[in-house]
Coordinates of C-alpha atoms in Angstrom, one line a residue:
X144 CA 32.9 -0.3 5.2
X145 CA 33.1 1.0 1.5
X146 CA 32.2 -0.9 -1.4
X147 CA 32.1 -0.1 -4.9
X148 CA 28.5 0.4 -7.1
X149 CA 29.2 -1.6 -10.0
X150 CA 25.6 -1.7 -11.4
X151 CA 22.1 -0.4 -11.1
X152 CA 20.1 -3.0 -9.8
X153 CA 16.5 -3.8 -9.9
X154 CA 14.9 -5.5 -7.5
X155 CA 12.9 -9.1 -8.3
X156 CA 9.4 -8.4 -9.2
X157 CA 7.1 -8.3 -5.9
X158 CA 3.9 -10.0 -6.1
X159 CA 1.8 -11.1 -2.9
X160 CA 2.6 -13.8 -1.2
X161 CA 0.3 -16.6 -2.2
X162 CA -2.4 -17.6 0.9
X163 CA -3.0 -21.2 1.6
X164 CA -6.2 -22.4 2.2
X165 CA -5.5 -25.0 5.2
X166 CA -8.7 -27.0 3.5
X167 CA -9.4 -30.5 4.8
X168 CA -7.2 -32.7 3.5
X169 CA -4.4 -30.0 2.3
X170 CA -0.3 -30.7 3.3
X171 CA -0.6 -27.3 4.8
X172 CA -3.5 -28.2 7.6
X173 CA -1.3 -31.1 8.7
X174 CA 1.6 -29.3 8.9
X175 CA 0.4 -26.3 10.8
X176 CA -1.6 -28.2 13.4
X177 CA 1.5 -30.6 13.8
X178 CA 3.6 -27.2 15.0
X179 CA 1.0 -26.2 16.8
X180 CA 0.8 -29.5 19.0
X181 CA 4.9 -29.1 19.1
X182 CA 4.7 -26.0 20.0
X183 CA 2.5 -26.3 22.8
X184 CA 3.9 -28.9 24.3
X185 CA 7.4 -27.4 24.6
X186 CA 5.7 -24.2 26.0
X187 CA 6.9 -22.1 28.1
X188 CA 9.4 -20.5 25.9
X189 CA 12.1 -18.2 27.3
X190 CA 12.4 -14.7 25.7
X191 CA 15.0 -12.1 26.5
X192 CA 15.8 -8.6 26.7
X193 CA 18.4 -8.5 23.3
X194 CA 21.0 -5.2 23.3
X195 CA 23.2 -5.2 20.6
X196 CA 22.8 -8.8 19.6
X197 CA 23.0 -10.0 23.8
X198 CA 20.5 -11.4 25.6
X199 CA 19.4 -10.5 28.9
X200 CA 17.8 -12.4 31.2
X201 CA 18.1 -10.7 34.5
X202 CA 15.3 -8.7 34.6
X203 CA 11.8 -9.4 36.2
X204 CA 9.9 -12.5 34.6
X205 CA 6.4 -12.5 33.0
X206 CA 4.4 -14.8 31.9
X207 CA 2.2 -14.5 28.2
X208 CA -0.7 -16.6 28.4
X209 CA -2.5 -18.7 26.1
X210 CA -5.9 -17.1 25.7
X211 CA -7.7 -20.1 24.8
X212 CA -6.4 -21.6 27.8
X213 CA -4.9 -19.0 30.4
X214 CA -3.6 -21.4 33.0
X215 CA -0.9 -22.2 30.8
X216 CA 1.9 -19.5 29.3
X217 CA 3.2 -19.6 26.1
X218 CA 6.3 -18.0 26.9
X219 CA 8.1 -16.3 30.2
X220 CA 9.4 -12.9 29.0
X221 CA 12.2 -11.1 30.8
X222 CA 11.5 -7.6 31.0
X223 CA 13.6 -4.5 29.9
X224 CA 14.1 -1.6 32.4
X225 CA 14.1 2.3 32.0
X226 CA 17.7 1.8 32.6
X227 CA 18.7 -0.6 29.7
X228 CA 16.9 1.5 27.4
X229 CA 19.7 4.2 27.9
X230 CA 22.5 1.7 26.7
X231 CA 19.4 0.5 23.9
X232 CA 19.7 4.3 22.4
X233 CA 23.7 4.1 22.8
X234 CA 24.1 1.0 20.7
X235 CA 22.0 2.0 18.4
X236 CA 23.2 5.3 17.5
X237 CA 26.5 3.0 17.3
X238 CA 25.2 0.5 14.6
X239 CA 23.5 3.1 12.6
X240 CA 26.8 4.8 11.3
X241 CA 27.4 1.4 9.3
X242 CA 23.9 0.7 9.0
X243 CA 22.7 3.7 7.0
X244 CA 26.1 3.4 4.7
X245 CA 25.2 0.3 4.1
X246 CA 24.5 0.1 0.3
X247 CA 20.7 -0.1 -0.7
X248 CA 21.3 -3.3 -2.4
X249 CA 22.5 -5.1 0.3
X250 CA 19.5 -3.7 2.9
X251 CA 16.9 -5.0 0.1
X252 CA 18.9 -8.3 0.3
X253 CA 18.3 -8.7 3.9
X254 CA 14.9 -7.6 3.9
X255 CA 14.0 -9.6 0.6
X256 CA 15.5 -12.6 2.4
X257 CA 13.7 -12.3 5.7
X258 CA 10.2 -12.5 3.5
X259 CA 11.6 -15.5 2.2
X260 CA 12.6 -17.2 5.7
X261 CA 9.1 -15.8 7.0
X262 CA 6.4 -17.2 4.1
X263 CA 9.1 -20.5 4.0
X264 CA 11.2 -21.8 6.8
X265 CA 9.7 -20.0 9.5
X266 CA 5.7 -20.0 8.3
X267 CA 4.4 -22.6 10.3
X268 CA 6.1 -21.7 13.4
X269 CA 5.4 -18.1 13.8
X270 CA 1.8 -18.7 12.6
X271 CA 1.6 -21.4 15.6
X272 CA 2.8 -19.0 18.1
X273 CA 0.5 -16.5 17.1
X274 CA -2.4 -19.0 17.3
X275 CA -1.4 -20.3 20.7
X276 CA -0.2 -16.6 22.0
X277 CA -2.7 -14.4 20.0
X278 CA -6.2 -16.5 19.8
X279 CA -5.9 -17.0 16.4
X280 CA -7.5 -19.5 14.2
X281 CA -5.3 -21.5 10.9
X282 CA -6.5 -18.9 8.2
X283 CA -6.5 -15.7 10.7
X284 CA -2.8 -16.7 11.5
X285 CA -2.4 -17.2 7.5
X286 CA -3.3 -13.9 6.2
X287 CA -1.2 -12.0 9.3
X288 CA 2.1 -13.9 10.4
X289 CA 2.7 -15.5 7.2
X290 CA 1.1 -13.4 4.1
X291 CA 1.2 -10.0 5.5
X292 CA 4.5 -9.8 7.2
X293 CA 5.8 -11.2 4.0
X294 CA 4.1 -8.7 1.8
X295 CA 5.2 -5.9 4.1
X296 CA 9.3 -6.7 3.8
X297 CA 8.5 -7.2 0.4
X298 CA 6.7 -4.8 -0.6
X299 CA 8.8 -2.6 1.6
X300 CA 11.9 -3.1 -0.6
X301 CA 9.8 -2.1 -4.0
X302 CA 8.7 0.8 -2.4
X303 CA 11.7 2.0 -1.1
X304 CA 13.3 1.3 -4.6
X305 CA 10.4 3.9 -5.8
X306 CA 11.2 6.5 -3.3
X307 CA 15.0 6.1 -3.8
X308 CA 14.3 6.5 -8.1
X309 CA 12.4 9.9 -7.3
X310 CA 14.9 12.2 -9.0
X311 CA 14.4 16.4 -10.1
X312 CA 13.2 16.2 -13.4
X313 CA 15.1 19.2 -14.8
X314 CA 18.9 20.1 -14.4
X315 CA 20.6 23.5 -15.9
X316 CA 22.9 23.2 -18.5
X317 CA 26.4 22.6 -16.7
X318 CA 25.1 20.8 -13.3
X319 CA 23.4 17.8 -12.4
X320 CA 20.9 17.6 -9.4
X321 CA 19.9 14.9 -7.0
X322 CA 17.9 14.2 -4.4
X323 CA 18.8 12.2 -1.4
X324 CA 16.9 10.2 1.2
X325 CA 18.6 10.0 4.3
X326 CA 18.0 8.3 7.5
X327 CA 16.7 10.4 10.5
X328 CA 19.4 12.0 12.8
X329 CA 18.6 9.6 15.9
X330 CA 16.8 6.7 16.4
X331 CA 13.2 5.5 15.9
X332 CA 10.8 4.3 18.8
X333 CA 8.5 1.5 17.7
X334 CA 5.7 0.3 20.1
X335 CA 3.6 -2.5 18.1
X336 CA 0.1 -4.3 19.1
X337 CA -1.0 -7.6 20.0
X338 CA -3.4 -8.2 17.3
X339 CA -0.9 -8.5 14.4
X340 CA 2.6 -10.3 14.4
X341 CA 3.2 -8.4 10.8
X342 CA 2.3 -5.2 12.4
X343 CA 5.2 -6.2 15.2
X344 CA 7.1 -6.6 12.4
X345 CA 6.6 -3.8 10.3
X346 CA 7.0 -1.0 12.9
X347 CA 10.6 -1.4 13.4
X348 CA 10.9 -3.1 10.0
X349 CA 9.8 0.3 7.7
X350 CA 12.5 2.7 9.5
X351 CA 15.4 0.2 9.2
X352 CA 14.8 -0.7 5.4
X353 CA 15.7 3.6 5.1
X354 CA 18.7 2.9 7.3
X355 CA 17.2 4.0 10.6
X356 CA 17.7 2.3 14.3
X357 CA 14.9 1.2 16.2
X358 CA 13.7 0.2 19.2
X359 CA 11.0 -1.9 19.7
X360 CA 9.0 -2.6 22.4
X361 CA 6.3 -5.3 21.3
X362 CA 2.6 -6.2 23.4
X363 CA 3.3 -8.6 26.3
X364 CA 0.7 -10.5 24.7
X365 CA 2.2 -11.2 21.9
X366 CA 5.9 -11.2 22.4
X367 CA 6.8 -14.9 21.5
X368 CA 5.8 -14.4 18.1
X369 CA 7.4 -11.1 17.9
X370 CA 10.6 -13.1 19.2
X371 CA 10.5 -15.0 16.3
X372 CA 10.2 -12.1 14.1
X373 CA 13.6 -10.6 15.3
X374 CA 14.9 -13.9 15.2
X375 CA 14.3 -13.8 11.1
X376 CA 15.4 -10.6 10.9
X377 CA 18.6 -11.3 12.6
X378 CA 19.0 -14.6 10.6
X379 CA 18.4 -12.7 7.0
X380 CA 21.5 -10.6 8.0
X381 CA 20.1 -7.5 10.2
X382 CA 23.2 -6.1 12.1
X383 CA 23.1 -6.3 16.2
X384 CA 21.8 -3.0 17.7
X385 CA 19.9 -1.9 14.4
X386 CA 16.7 -3.6 16.6
X387 CA 16.7 -3.2 19.9
X388 CA 14.5 -5.6 21.2
X389 CA 12.7 -4.3 24.5
X390 CA 10.1 -6.2 25.8
X391 CA 8.6 -5.2 29.3
X392 CA 5.5 -5.4 31.5
X393 CA 2.5 -3.4 31.3
X394 CA 3.8 -1.8 34.7
X395 CA 6.9 -0.8 33.4
X396 CA 5.9 0.3 30.0
X397 CA 5.2 4.0 31.0
X398 CA 8.6 4.6 32.7
X399 CA 10.3 2.9 29.5
X400 CA 8.9 4.4 26.8
X401 CA 9.5 7.7 29.1
X402 CA 13.1 7.2 29.4
X403 CA 13.4 6.6 25.3
X404 CA 10.9 9.7 24.4
X405 CA 13.0 12.4 26.9
X406 CA 16.5 11.2 24.8
X407 CA 17.7 14.2 22.7
X408 CA 18.6 11.2 20.0
X409 CA 14.7 10.3 19.8
X410 CA 13.6 11.1 15.9
X411 CA 10.4 9.2 15.9
X412 CA 7.7 7.1 17.3
X413 CA 5.9 4.6 15.0
X414 CA 2.8 3.0 16.6
X415 CA -0.1 1.1 16.2
X416 CA -2.4 1.0 19.5
X417 CA -5.3 2.9 21.5
X418 CA -6.4 6.2 20.6
X419 CA -5.9 7.2 24.5
X420 CA -2.0 6.0 25.0
X421 CA -1.2 7.3 21.4
X422 CA -2.7 10.9 22.5
X423 CA -0.7 10.9 26.0
X424 CA 2.4 9.9 24.0
X425 CA 2.3 12.7 21.6
X426 CA 1.8 15.2 24.9
X427 CA 4.8 13.7 26.1
X428 CA 7.1 14.6 22.9
X429 CA 5.6 18.0 22.8
X430 CA 6.4 18.4 26.3
X431 CA 10.0 17.4 25.6
X432 CA 10.4 19.3 22.3
X433 CA 13.2 21.7 24.0
X434 CA 15.5 18.6 24.1
X435 CA 15.4 17.2 21.0
X436 CA 18.0 18.0 17.9
X437 CA 14.7 18.5 15.8
X438 CA 11.6 17.7 15.3
X439 CA 10.4 14.3 15.6
X440 CA 8.1 12.3 13.1
X441 CA 5.0 10.9 15.1
X442 CA 3.6 8.0 13.0
X443 CA 0.3 5.9 14.4
X444 CA -2.5 4.1 13.9
X445 CA -5.0 3.7 16.4
X446 CA -8.5 2.9 16.7
X447 CA -11.8 2.5 15.0
X448 CA -15.6 2.5 15.5
X449 CA -16.1 1.1 12.0
X450 CA -19.3 0.7 10.4
X451 CA -21.0 -1.0 7.3
X452 CA -24.4 0.8 6.0
X453 CA -26.7 -0.7 3.6
X454 CA -28.6 0.9 1.3
X455 CA -32.4 -0.4 0.3
X456 CA -30.9 -1.7 -3.0
X457 CA -28.0 -3.7 -1.1
X458 CA -27.5 -7.6 -2.0
X459 CA -28.4 -9.0 1.4
X460 CA -27.2 -12.0 1.6
X461 CA -23.7 -10.3 0.7
X462 CA -23.9 -7.9 3.0
X463 CA -25.0 -10.3 5.8
X464 CA -22.0 -12.6 5.1
X465 CA -19.6 -9.7 4.7
X466 CA -20.8 -8.0 8.0
X467 CA -20.2 -11.5 10.1
X468 CA -16.5 -11.6 8.4
X469 CA -15.9 -8.3 9.2
X470 CA -17.8 -8.3 13.1
X471 CA -16.6 -11.6 13.9
X472 CA -13.4 -12.5 12.6
X473 CA -10.5 -12.9 15.3
X474 CA -13.2 -12.2 17.8
X475 CA -13.4 -8.5 16.8
X476 CA -10.0 -7.6 17.8
X477 CA -9.2 -5.7 14.3
X478 CA -9.0 -2.2 14.5
X479 CA -10.6 -2.6 11.3
X480 CA -13.6 -4.6 12.5
X481 CA -17.0 -3.7 12.3
X482 CA -19.0 -2.6 15.2
X483 CA -21.9 -0.4 14.3
X484 CA -24.4 -1.6 11.3
X485 CA -27.0 0.7 9.9
X486 CA -29.9 -0.9 8.1
X487 CA -32.8 0.7 6.4
X488 CA -36.0 -0.8 7.5
X489 CA -37.6 -2.1 4.4
X490 CA -34.8 -4.7 4.1
X491 CA -34.7 -5.1 8.2
X492 CA -37.0 -8.3 8.4
X493 CA -34.6 -10.2 5.7
X494 CA -31.8 -9.0 7.1
X495 CA -32.4 -9.6 10.5
X496 CA -33.5 -13.0 9.9
X497 CA -30.4 -13.7 8.2
X498 CA -28.0 -12.3 10.2
X499 CA -28.9 -13.9 13.4
X500 CA -29.4 -17.7 11.2
X501 CA -26.0 -17.3 10.2
X502 CA -24.5 -15.8 13.6
X503 CA -25.7 -18.8 15.3
X504 CA -23.9 -21.0 13.1
X505 CA -20.4 -20.0 14.4
X506 CA -18.5 -21.9 16.5
X507 CA -16.8 -20.5 19.6
X508 CA -13.9 -22.5 21.2
X509 CA -10.5 -24.1 21.5
X510 CA -9.1 -22.7 18.0
X511 CA -5.8 -24.4 18.3
X512 CA -7.1 -28.0 18.0
X513 CA -10.2 -28.0 15.9
X514 CA -10.0 -26.1 12.9
X515 CA -14.0 -25.5 12.4
X516 CA -13.6 -22.9 15.5
X517 CA -14.5 -19.3 14.0
X518 CA -14.5 -17.7 17.2
X519 CA -11.4 -18.1 19.4
X520 CA -10.7 -16.3 22.6
X521 CA -10.2 -12.8 23.2
X522 CA -6.7 -11.6 24.5
X523 CA -7.0 -11.0 28.2
X524 CA -9.1 -11.1 31.0
X525 CA -9.5 -7.3 31.2
X526 CA -10.5 -7.2 27.4
X527 CA -13.5 -10.0 28.4
X528 CA -14.0 -8.1 31.3
X529 CA -14.4 -5.1 29.0
X530 CA -16.3 -6.4 26.5
X531 CA -19.4 -7.6 28.9
X532 CA -18.9 -4.4 30.7
X533 CA -19.9 -2.2 27.6
X534 CA -23.0 -5.0 27.0
X535 CA -24.3 -4.5 30.0
X536 CA -23.7 -0.8 29.6
X537 CA -25.8 -1.0 26.1
X538 CA -28.4 -3.2 28.0
X539 CA -29.0 -0.8 30.6
X540 CA -29.5 2.0 27.8
X541 CA -32.1 -0.1 26.3
X542 CA -30.5 -1.9 23.8
X543 CA -31.6 -5.3 22.8
X544 CA -29.4 -8.1 22.7
X545 CA -31.0 -10.7 19.7
X546 CA -28.0 -12.8 19.9
X547 CA -24.9 -13.6 22.1
X548 CA -23.9 -11.5 25.0
X549 CA -22.8 -13.7 27.3
X550 CA -19.2 -15.2 27.8
X551 CA -16.9 -18.1 29.6
X552 CA -13.4 -17.3 31.1
X553 CA -13.0 -20.6 33.2
X554 CA -10.3 -21.6 31.1
X555 CA -10.1 -19.5 28.1
X556 CA -11.3 -16.0 27.4
X557 CA -14.4 -17.0 25.5
X558 CA -17.0 -14.5 24.6
X559 CA -20.1 -15.1 21.9
X560 CA -20.8 -13.2 18.6
X561 CA -23.3 -10.6 19.9
X562 CA -25.7 -8.2 18.3
X563 CA -27.3 -5.5 20.1
X564 CA -30.3 -3.8 18.2
X565 CA -30.6 -0.3 19.6
X566 CA -33.1 2.7 19.3
X567 CA -30.5 5.6 20.1
X568 CA -28.0 6.0 17.3
X569 CA -25.2 7.5 19.5
X570 CA -25.9 5.0 22.1
X571 CA -22.5 3.7 24.1
X572 CA -21.9 0.8 21.9
X573 CA -22.4 2.9 18.4
X574 CA -19.5 5.7 20.0
X575 CA -17.1 3.7 22.1
X576 CA -14.5 1.0 20.7
X577 CA -14.9 -2.2 22.4
X578 CA -12.2 -4.2 20.6
X579 CA -14.9 -7.6 20.7
X580 CA -16.9 -9.4 18.9
X581 CA -19.7 -7.0 19.4
X582 CA -22.1 -5.7 16.5
X583 CA -24.5 -2.9 17.4
X584 CA -27.3 -2.4 14.7
X585 CA -29.6 0.7 14.1
X586 CA -32.4 0.5 11.9
X587 CA -32.9 3.8 9.8
X588 CA -36.0 4.6 7.6
X589 CA -35.3 3.4 4.0
X590 CA -36.1 7.6 2.9
X591 CA -33.7 8.9 5.2
X592 CA -30.8 7.3 3.5
X593 CA -28.6 10.7 3.5
X594 CA -29.5 11.7 6.7
X595 CA -28.1 8.1 8.1
X596 CA -24.9 9.4 6.1
X597 CA -24.5 12.5 7.9
X598 CA -24.9 10.6 11.5
X599 CA -22.7 8.1 10.1
X600 CA -20.2 10.9 9.8
X601 CA -20.7 12.8 12.9
X602 CA -21.4 9.8 15.4
X603 CA -17.9 9.3 16.7
X604 CA -14.5 10.5 16.9
X605 CA -12.5 8.3 14.6
X606 CA -12.4 7.4 10.9
X607 CA -10.8 4.3 10.0
X608 CA -12.8 1.8 7.8
X609 CA -16.4 1.5 7.0
X610 CA -18.1 -0.2 4.1
X611 CA -21.3 0.9 2.0
X612 CA -23.4 -1.9 0.3
X613 CA -25.7 -0.7 -2.7
X614 CA -26.3 -1.6 -6.5
X615 CA -27.4 1.6 -6.9
X616 CA -24.2 3.7 -8.3
X617 CA -25.9 7.1 -7.4
X618 CA -26.0 5.7 -3.8
X619 CA -22.6 4.5 -3.9
X620 CA -21.4 7.9 -5.2
X621 CA -23.6 10.2 -2.2
X622 CA -22.2 7.9 0.3
X623 CA -18.4 8.5 -0.6
X624 CA -19.0 11.9 -0.7
X625 CA -20.7 12.6 2.6
X626 CA -18.8 9.9 4.2
X627 CA -15.2 10.9 2.4
X628 CA -13.5 12.3 5.8
X629 CA -15.3 9.1 7.8
X630 CA -12.6 6.2 6.6
X631 CA -9.2 6.0 5.9
X632 CA -10.0 2.7 3.9
X633 CA -13.8 2.6 2.7
X634 CA -15.0 -0.1 0.8
X635 CA -17.9 -0.9 -2.0
X636 CA -20.0 -4.1 -1.2
X637 CA -17.4 -5.6 0.4
X638 CA -16.7 -5.9 4.0
X639 CA -14.6 -3.0 6.3
X640 CA -11.6 -5.5 7.3
X641 CA -8.7 -7.1 5.2
X642 CA -6.6 -4.6 3.7
X643 CA -3.8 -5.9 1.3
X644 CA -0.3 -4.8 1.5
X645 CA 0.1 -3.3 -2.0
X646 CA -3.4 -3.7 -2.8
X647 CA -5.0 -1.1 -0.4
X648 CA -3.0 0.9 1.5
X649 CA -4.1 1.4 5.3
X650 CA -4.7 4.3 7.8
X651 CA -7.3 6.0 8.9
X652 CA -7.7 9.9 10.3
X653 CA -9.3 11.8 12.5
X654 CA -8.8 9.9 16.4
X655 CA -7.7 7.1 14.1
X656 CA -4.6 7.9 13.5
X657 CA -2.0 9.8 11.1
X658 CA -3.4 8.1 8.0
X659 CA 0.3 7.7 6.6
X660 CA -0.9 4.5 4.9
X661 CA 0.9 1.3 6.0
X662 CA 1.9 -1.0 2.8
X663 CA 2.4 1.8 0.6
X664 CA 5.2 3.9 -0.5
X665 CA 4.0 7.1 1.6
X666 CA 5.1 5.9 4.9
X667 CA 8.7 5.2 4.1
X668 CA 9.1 9.4 2.9
X669 CA 8.0 9.9 7.1
X670 CA 11.5 8.1 8.2
X671 CA 13.5 10.0 5.6
X672 CA 14.8 13.3 5.4
X673 CA 15.7 14.4 2.0
X674 CA 18.4 16.3 1.1
X675 CA 19.1 18.3 -2.4
X676 CA 22.6 17.8 -3.6
X677 CA 23.2 20.3 -7.1
X678 CA 26.3 19.7 -8.9
X679 CA 28.5 22.4 -10.7
X680 CA 29.9 21.0 -13.5
X681 CA 31.5 24.9 -15.1
X682 CA 33.4 27.1 -13.2
X683 CA 32.6 30.5 -12.8
X684 CA 35.6 33.3 -13.4
X685 CA 36.7 35.7 -10.7
X686 CA 34.9 38.3 -12.3
X687 CA 31.5 36.7 -13.3
X688 CA 29.9 37.2 -10.2
X689 CA 27.5 39.6 -12.1
X690 CA 24.0 39.6 -13.7
X691 CA 23.3 40.8 -16.8
X692 CA 20.8 42.9 -15.1
X693 CA 23.6 44.5 -13.5
X694 CA 25.4 45.8 -16.7
X695 CA 24.9 49.8 -17.5

């Protein structure tokens, strides 16, 4: 398909999606909980495998439970098989020929429309699926499935426009230099997690926006919200085959992924999940290097063991409130969640009293019907058992459970917000990622602030997020310098969670990932292959091949 380019188009001004409060008496609260009620009543929903735009319902059926009530599935999804991966790759590469040559303004329009569909027509539907299927309360669903997903699509268009505008600054007389940003040669494998619906849309969406095609394997624990995201992208105009939707079971995932990774057309991995799995995938890619046509791009955001440190000058009330949000929002199931907290002995009595008093106020329960619930369920039985198992390990190692430490999985997977006091700054719950509502506190001598900063830097293999609380500028500067490589996102007097697209590009290094910064221009550079073009306007004569230095 060819079309004339009859103008240099400029996209509309991009702003962050305004977030709705869901406060008592607001129309959005009524509309959201009505949608949740209606969706719950209609469950379970059938989710197919989708290859080349065709629904496939011939695979094994797997349930996606509702974690607040695990006896009732939200969806029944059909599983993709390794053999179907071959068909998905073939179909994606066929779709790529037209997709990557589509004028940029048309790809941009498709994703801007998808953003409007998320923020408008489907806002409450995708939020309801996130609440029921992934255990979020209204606010957590709003900042994820509505606002962040919308922002990923809108700001993605803005950043790609800026990327394409990056052109050589100089041209010699009689010539014109240009830079092209080609889609990668092959397909992208996108593997998304359960904990953010927005990430599910972003992992295939980012490479697709610059002309790539993607095989998308969603988490089995977020299938329904991801299926809605897929449907939104198709309604917005993404052609069949550009994104292949391949839900599958935990058991089939390794074989399905291995089939994709052994293809000579594998061009990139876009991953969010555990550090252990990411390292395993990287090893597989490395072992297949002789198979590939090029060097695949590997982009991943993995785990975190995120910290708050209070300097002796810290505003204690602020630090308490920020720590409760960072550690216990969404049950601690954010890769950026607070899990290790360092408090000087001079502030500990006040901090302890306030932290325990406020934590005791947090309501735990069914967040789908009660807006007052702050702590909903953790995602699965395996997660529930892991979290309580780590609490027992901490107790066995001498840790003191100050509050919480218990759970109830009879109906849903509920774990009470838990705070552990340790005298060992390298105890198991200070080093291992738990992914649950557990904060471990180490009280350090106030005079040992500098030493404690170095302790934080050396305690874990992760380097995702962290926060420093101090009203002393010198203390903030010192911490920022010592902890320069301990976090890819660092916050001053603010919680270590809540990065916003277009404001705080997100990602960490060390064991936390490749730090390609989702929600920024830089990540799009990972999914293009630049080509430099020089066009000459002044031809040489037949004997003009020499240079002045050759004259005698």
